[in-house]
Tab-separated table of C-alpha atoms in Angstrom:
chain	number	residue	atom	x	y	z
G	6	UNK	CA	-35.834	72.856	76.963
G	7	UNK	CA	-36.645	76.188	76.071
G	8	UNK	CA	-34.382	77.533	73.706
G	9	UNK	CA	-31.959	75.939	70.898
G	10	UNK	CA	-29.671	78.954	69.772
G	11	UNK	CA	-28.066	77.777	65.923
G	12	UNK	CA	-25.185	80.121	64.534
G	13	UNK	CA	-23.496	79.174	61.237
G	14	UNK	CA	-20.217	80.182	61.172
G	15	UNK	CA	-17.911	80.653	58.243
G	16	UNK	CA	-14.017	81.155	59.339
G	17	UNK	CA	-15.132	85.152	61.826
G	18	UNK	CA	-13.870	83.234	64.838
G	19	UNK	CA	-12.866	86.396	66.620
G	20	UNK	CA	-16.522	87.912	65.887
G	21	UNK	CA	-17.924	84.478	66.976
G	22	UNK	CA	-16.456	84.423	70.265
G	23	UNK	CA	-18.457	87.617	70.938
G	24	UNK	CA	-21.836	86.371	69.334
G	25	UNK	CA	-21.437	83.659	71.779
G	26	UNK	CA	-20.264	85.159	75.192
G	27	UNK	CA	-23.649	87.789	74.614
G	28	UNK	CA	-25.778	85.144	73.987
G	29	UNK	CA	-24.620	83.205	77.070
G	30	UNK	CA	-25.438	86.287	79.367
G	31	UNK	CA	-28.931	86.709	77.821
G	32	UNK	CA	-29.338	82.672	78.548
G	33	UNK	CA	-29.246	82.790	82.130
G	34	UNK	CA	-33.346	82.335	83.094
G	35	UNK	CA	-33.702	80.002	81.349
G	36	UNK	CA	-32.991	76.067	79.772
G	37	UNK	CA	-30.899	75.845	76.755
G	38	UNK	CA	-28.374	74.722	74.196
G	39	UNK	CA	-26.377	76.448	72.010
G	40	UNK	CA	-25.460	74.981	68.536
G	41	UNK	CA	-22.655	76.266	66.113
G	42	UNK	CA	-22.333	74.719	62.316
G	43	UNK	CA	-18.908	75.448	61.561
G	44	UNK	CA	-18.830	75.324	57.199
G	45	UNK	CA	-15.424	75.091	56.162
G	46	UNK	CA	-14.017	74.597	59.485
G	47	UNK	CA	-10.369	75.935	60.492
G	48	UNK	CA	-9.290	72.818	62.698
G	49	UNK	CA	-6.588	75.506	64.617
G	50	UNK	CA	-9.109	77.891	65.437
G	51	UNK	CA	-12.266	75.856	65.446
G	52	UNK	CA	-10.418	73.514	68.361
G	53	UNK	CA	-9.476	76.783	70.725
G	54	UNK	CA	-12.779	78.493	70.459
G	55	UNK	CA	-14.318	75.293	71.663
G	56	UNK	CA	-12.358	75.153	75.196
G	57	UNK	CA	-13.081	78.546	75.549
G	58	UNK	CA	-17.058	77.875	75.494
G	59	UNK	CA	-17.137	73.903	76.378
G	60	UNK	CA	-20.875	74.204	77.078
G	61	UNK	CA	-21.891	74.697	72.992
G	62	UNK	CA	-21.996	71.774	70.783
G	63	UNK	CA	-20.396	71.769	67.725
G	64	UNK	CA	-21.397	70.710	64.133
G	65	UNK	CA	-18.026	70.049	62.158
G	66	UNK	CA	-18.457	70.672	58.105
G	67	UNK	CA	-14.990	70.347	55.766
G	68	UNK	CA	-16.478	72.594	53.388
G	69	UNK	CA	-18.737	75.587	52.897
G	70	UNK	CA	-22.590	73.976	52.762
G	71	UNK	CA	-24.505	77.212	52.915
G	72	UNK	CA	-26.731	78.764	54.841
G	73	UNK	CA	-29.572	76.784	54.480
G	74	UNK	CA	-27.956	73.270	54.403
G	75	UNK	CA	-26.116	74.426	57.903
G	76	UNK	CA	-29.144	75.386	60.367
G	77	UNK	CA	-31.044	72.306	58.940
G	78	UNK	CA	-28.359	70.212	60.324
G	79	UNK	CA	-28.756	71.690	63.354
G	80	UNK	CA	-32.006	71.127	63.012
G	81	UNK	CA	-31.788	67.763	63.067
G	82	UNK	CA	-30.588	67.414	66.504
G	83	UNK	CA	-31.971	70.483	68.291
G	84	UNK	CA	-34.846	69.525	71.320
G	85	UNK	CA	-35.848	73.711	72.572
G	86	UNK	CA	-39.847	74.683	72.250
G	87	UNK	CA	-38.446	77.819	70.648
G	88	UNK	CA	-35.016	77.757	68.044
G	89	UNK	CA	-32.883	80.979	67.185
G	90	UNK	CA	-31.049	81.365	63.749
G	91	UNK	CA	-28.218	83.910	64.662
G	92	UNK	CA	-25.843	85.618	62.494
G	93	UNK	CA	-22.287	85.021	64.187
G	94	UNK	CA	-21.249	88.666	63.625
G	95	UNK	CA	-24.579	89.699	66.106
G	96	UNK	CA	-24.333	90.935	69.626
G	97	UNK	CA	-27.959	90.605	71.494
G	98	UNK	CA	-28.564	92.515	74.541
G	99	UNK	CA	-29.152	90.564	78.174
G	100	UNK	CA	-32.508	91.308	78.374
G	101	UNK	CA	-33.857	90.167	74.931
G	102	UNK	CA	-35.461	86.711	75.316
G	103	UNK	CA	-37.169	87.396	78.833
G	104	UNK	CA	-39.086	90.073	76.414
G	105	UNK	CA	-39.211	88.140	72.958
G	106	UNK	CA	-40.602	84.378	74.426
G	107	UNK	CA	-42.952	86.348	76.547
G	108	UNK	CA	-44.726	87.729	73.979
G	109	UNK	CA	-44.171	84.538	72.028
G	110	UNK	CA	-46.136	82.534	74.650
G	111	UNK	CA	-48.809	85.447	74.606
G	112	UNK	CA	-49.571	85.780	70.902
G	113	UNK	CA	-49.964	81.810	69.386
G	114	UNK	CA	-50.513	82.840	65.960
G	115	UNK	CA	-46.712	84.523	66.015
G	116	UNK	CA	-44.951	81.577	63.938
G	117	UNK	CA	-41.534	84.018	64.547
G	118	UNK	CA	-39.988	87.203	65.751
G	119	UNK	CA	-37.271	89.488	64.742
G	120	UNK	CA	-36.410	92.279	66.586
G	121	UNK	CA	-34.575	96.133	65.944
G	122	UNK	CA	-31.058	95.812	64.493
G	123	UNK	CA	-28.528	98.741	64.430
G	124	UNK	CA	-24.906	98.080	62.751
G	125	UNK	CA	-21.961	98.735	64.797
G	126	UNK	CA	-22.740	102.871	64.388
G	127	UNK	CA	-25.986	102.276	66.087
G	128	UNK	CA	-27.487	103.064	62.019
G	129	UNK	CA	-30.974	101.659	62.139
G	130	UNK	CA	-30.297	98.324	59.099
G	131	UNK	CA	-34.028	98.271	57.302
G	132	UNK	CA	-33.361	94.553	56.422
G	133	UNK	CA	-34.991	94.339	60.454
G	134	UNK	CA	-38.628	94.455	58.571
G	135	UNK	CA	-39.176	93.360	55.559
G	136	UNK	CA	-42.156	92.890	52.996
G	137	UNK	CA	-42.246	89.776	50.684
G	138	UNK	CA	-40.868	91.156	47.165
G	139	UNK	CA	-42.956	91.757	44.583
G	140	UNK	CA	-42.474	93.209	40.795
G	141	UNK	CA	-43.131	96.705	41.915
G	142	UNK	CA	-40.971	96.883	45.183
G	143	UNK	CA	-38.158	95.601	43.498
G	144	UNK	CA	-38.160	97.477	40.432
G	145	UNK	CA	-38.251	100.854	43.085
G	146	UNK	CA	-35.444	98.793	44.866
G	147	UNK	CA	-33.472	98.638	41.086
G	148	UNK	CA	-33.679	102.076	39.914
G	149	UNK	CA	-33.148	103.490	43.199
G	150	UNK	CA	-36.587	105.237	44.152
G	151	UNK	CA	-36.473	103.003	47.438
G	152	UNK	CA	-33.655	104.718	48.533
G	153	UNK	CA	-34.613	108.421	48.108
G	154	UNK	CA	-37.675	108.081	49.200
G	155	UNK	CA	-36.544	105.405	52.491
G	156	UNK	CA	-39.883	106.587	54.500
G	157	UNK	CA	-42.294	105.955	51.430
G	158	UNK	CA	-45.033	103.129	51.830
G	159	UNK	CA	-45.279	103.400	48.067
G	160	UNK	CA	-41.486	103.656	46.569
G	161	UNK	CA	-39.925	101.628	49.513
G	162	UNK	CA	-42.362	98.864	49.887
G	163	UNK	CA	-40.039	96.036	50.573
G	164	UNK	CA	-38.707	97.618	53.549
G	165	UNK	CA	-41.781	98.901	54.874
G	166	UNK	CA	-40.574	102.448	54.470
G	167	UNK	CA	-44.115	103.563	55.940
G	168	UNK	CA	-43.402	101.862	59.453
G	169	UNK	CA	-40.890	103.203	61.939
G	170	UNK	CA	-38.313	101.764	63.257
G	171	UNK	CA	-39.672	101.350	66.575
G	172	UNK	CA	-43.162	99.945	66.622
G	173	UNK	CA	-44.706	96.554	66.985
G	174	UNK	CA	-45.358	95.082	63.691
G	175	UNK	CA	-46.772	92.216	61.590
G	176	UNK	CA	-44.508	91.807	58.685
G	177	UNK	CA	-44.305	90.086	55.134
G	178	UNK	CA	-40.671	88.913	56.012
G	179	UNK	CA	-37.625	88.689	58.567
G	180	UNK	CA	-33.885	88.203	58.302
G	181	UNK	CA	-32.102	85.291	58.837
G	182	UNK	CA	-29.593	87.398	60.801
G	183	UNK	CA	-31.839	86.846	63.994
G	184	UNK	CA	-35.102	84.760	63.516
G	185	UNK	CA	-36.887	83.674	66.584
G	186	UNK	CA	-39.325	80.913	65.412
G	187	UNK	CA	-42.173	78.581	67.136
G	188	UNK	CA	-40.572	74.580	67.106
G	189	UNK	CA	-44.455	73.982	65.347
G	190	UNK	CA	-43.331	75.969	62.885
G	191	UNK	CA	-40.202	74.409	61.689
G	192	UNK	CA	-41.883	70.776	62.349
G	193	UNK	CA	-44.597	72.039	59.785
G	194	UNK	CA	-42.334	73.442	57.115
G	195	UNK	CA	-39.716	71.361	57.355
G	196	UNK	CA	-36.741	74.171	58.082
G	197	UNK	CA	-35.000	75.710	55.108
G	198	UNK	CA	-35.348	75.300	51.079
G	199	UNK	CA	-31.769	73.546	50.511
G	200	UNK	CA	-32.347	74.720	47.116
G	201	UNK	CA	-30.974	78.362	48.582
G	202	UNK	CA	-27.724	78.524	49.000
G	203	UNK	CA	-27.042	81.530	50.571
G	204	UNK	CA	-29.793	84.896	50.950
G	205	UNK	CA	-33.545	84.540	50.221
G	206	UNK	CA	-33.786	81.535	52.235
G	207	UNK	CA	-35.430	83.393	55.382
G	208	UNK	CA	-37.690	85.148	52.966
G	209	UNK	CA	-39.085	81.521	51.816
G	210	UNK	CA	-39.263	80.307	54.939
G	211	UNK	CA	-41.310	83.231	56.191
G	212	UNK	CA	-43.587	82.915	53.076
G	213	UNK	CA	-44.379	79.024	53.840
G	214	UNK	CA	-44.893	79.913	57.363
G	215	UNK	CA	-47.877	82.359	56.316
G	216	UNK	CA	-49.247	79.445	54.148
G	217	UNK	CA	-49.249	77.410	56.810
G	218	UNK	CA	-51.194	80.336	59.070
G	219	UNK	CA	-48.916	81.323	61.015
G	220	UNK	CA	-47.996	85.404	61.253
């Protein structure tokens, strides 16, 4: 299988059910499955969003296990070469995986991928490319010299205010929000630090990953 698509969902059905029909259209080349962990699950709505999309498989939590506890459930059962952590509030274009596992396949040393995200204004979101924090970045991030100086290398370091927002780059750090990652990878690392509940959990797993040698 090539792909194993994992969305954690926390009661945004109605965003959900357009996370999911986008993905399905940029599926269509390829072999796949399509995984939702549902934390917290509303039986009502959970049960009509699944006859709308019969083909995704469903991972049924009663309460609210985080972020990281979530996609390593899915995890657990997922069999693609490549696996996708998705936020369910995203909406990929068609064409995006017949460019991202590509270049994938092309560059071995690429553990994982992120890509360019805009919010629903089409506003560039800087959390696309990110730097693994240190004491200097985030005390710029604290007091605010990150953000009036946004295109500094120096002041906004965690957000790699010197690179644009277009290139082709090798980063300290992706977001959660869409991670593309290598199955070596995850079978290496052994998926997310459970210890994170929610946020800084794709930062730690993108730091292991660069132990491990993987960019």
């Amino acid at each position: 299988m090539d792909l194993s698509v994992i969305i954690v969902n926390y009661k945004d059905y109605s965003r959900l059910r357009y996370c999911i029909e986008s993905v399905m259209l940029a599926l269509q080349e390829m072999s796949w499955e399509i995984i939702v962990v549902d934390n917290a699950s509303v039986p009502f709505e959970q049960s009509a969003i699944q006859k709308e999309f019969p083909l995704v498989s469903w991972i049924i939590n009663d309460e609210n296990k985080g972020f990281s506890k979530a996609n390593n459930q899915a995890l657990a059962v997922v069999k693609g070469r490549f696996f996708l952590f998705l936020n369910p509030d995203t909406i990929i274009p068609q064409h995006i995986f017949g460019t991202l596992i590509p270049y994938l396949d092309q560059h071995p040393m690429a553990g994982a991928i992120g890509v360019k995200m805009v919010d629903g204004n089409g506003v560039f979101l800087p959390e696309s490319k990110r730097n693994i924090p240190g004491i200097r970045a985030a005390f710029f991030k604290m007091i605010g010299l990150a953000t009036i100086f946004p295109n500094s290398s120096f002041f906004n370091a965690y957000a790699l205010g010197g690179f644009s927002s277009n290139g082709i780059y090798k980063v300290g750090a992706l977001t959660g929000a869409f991670l593309l990652v290598r199955a070596e990878v995850v079978n290496k690392i052994g998926g997310f630090d459970e210890r994170f509940f929610m946020y800084g959990e794709d930062i730690d797993f993108c730091y292991r990953m660069q132990e491990k040698g993987f960019e």
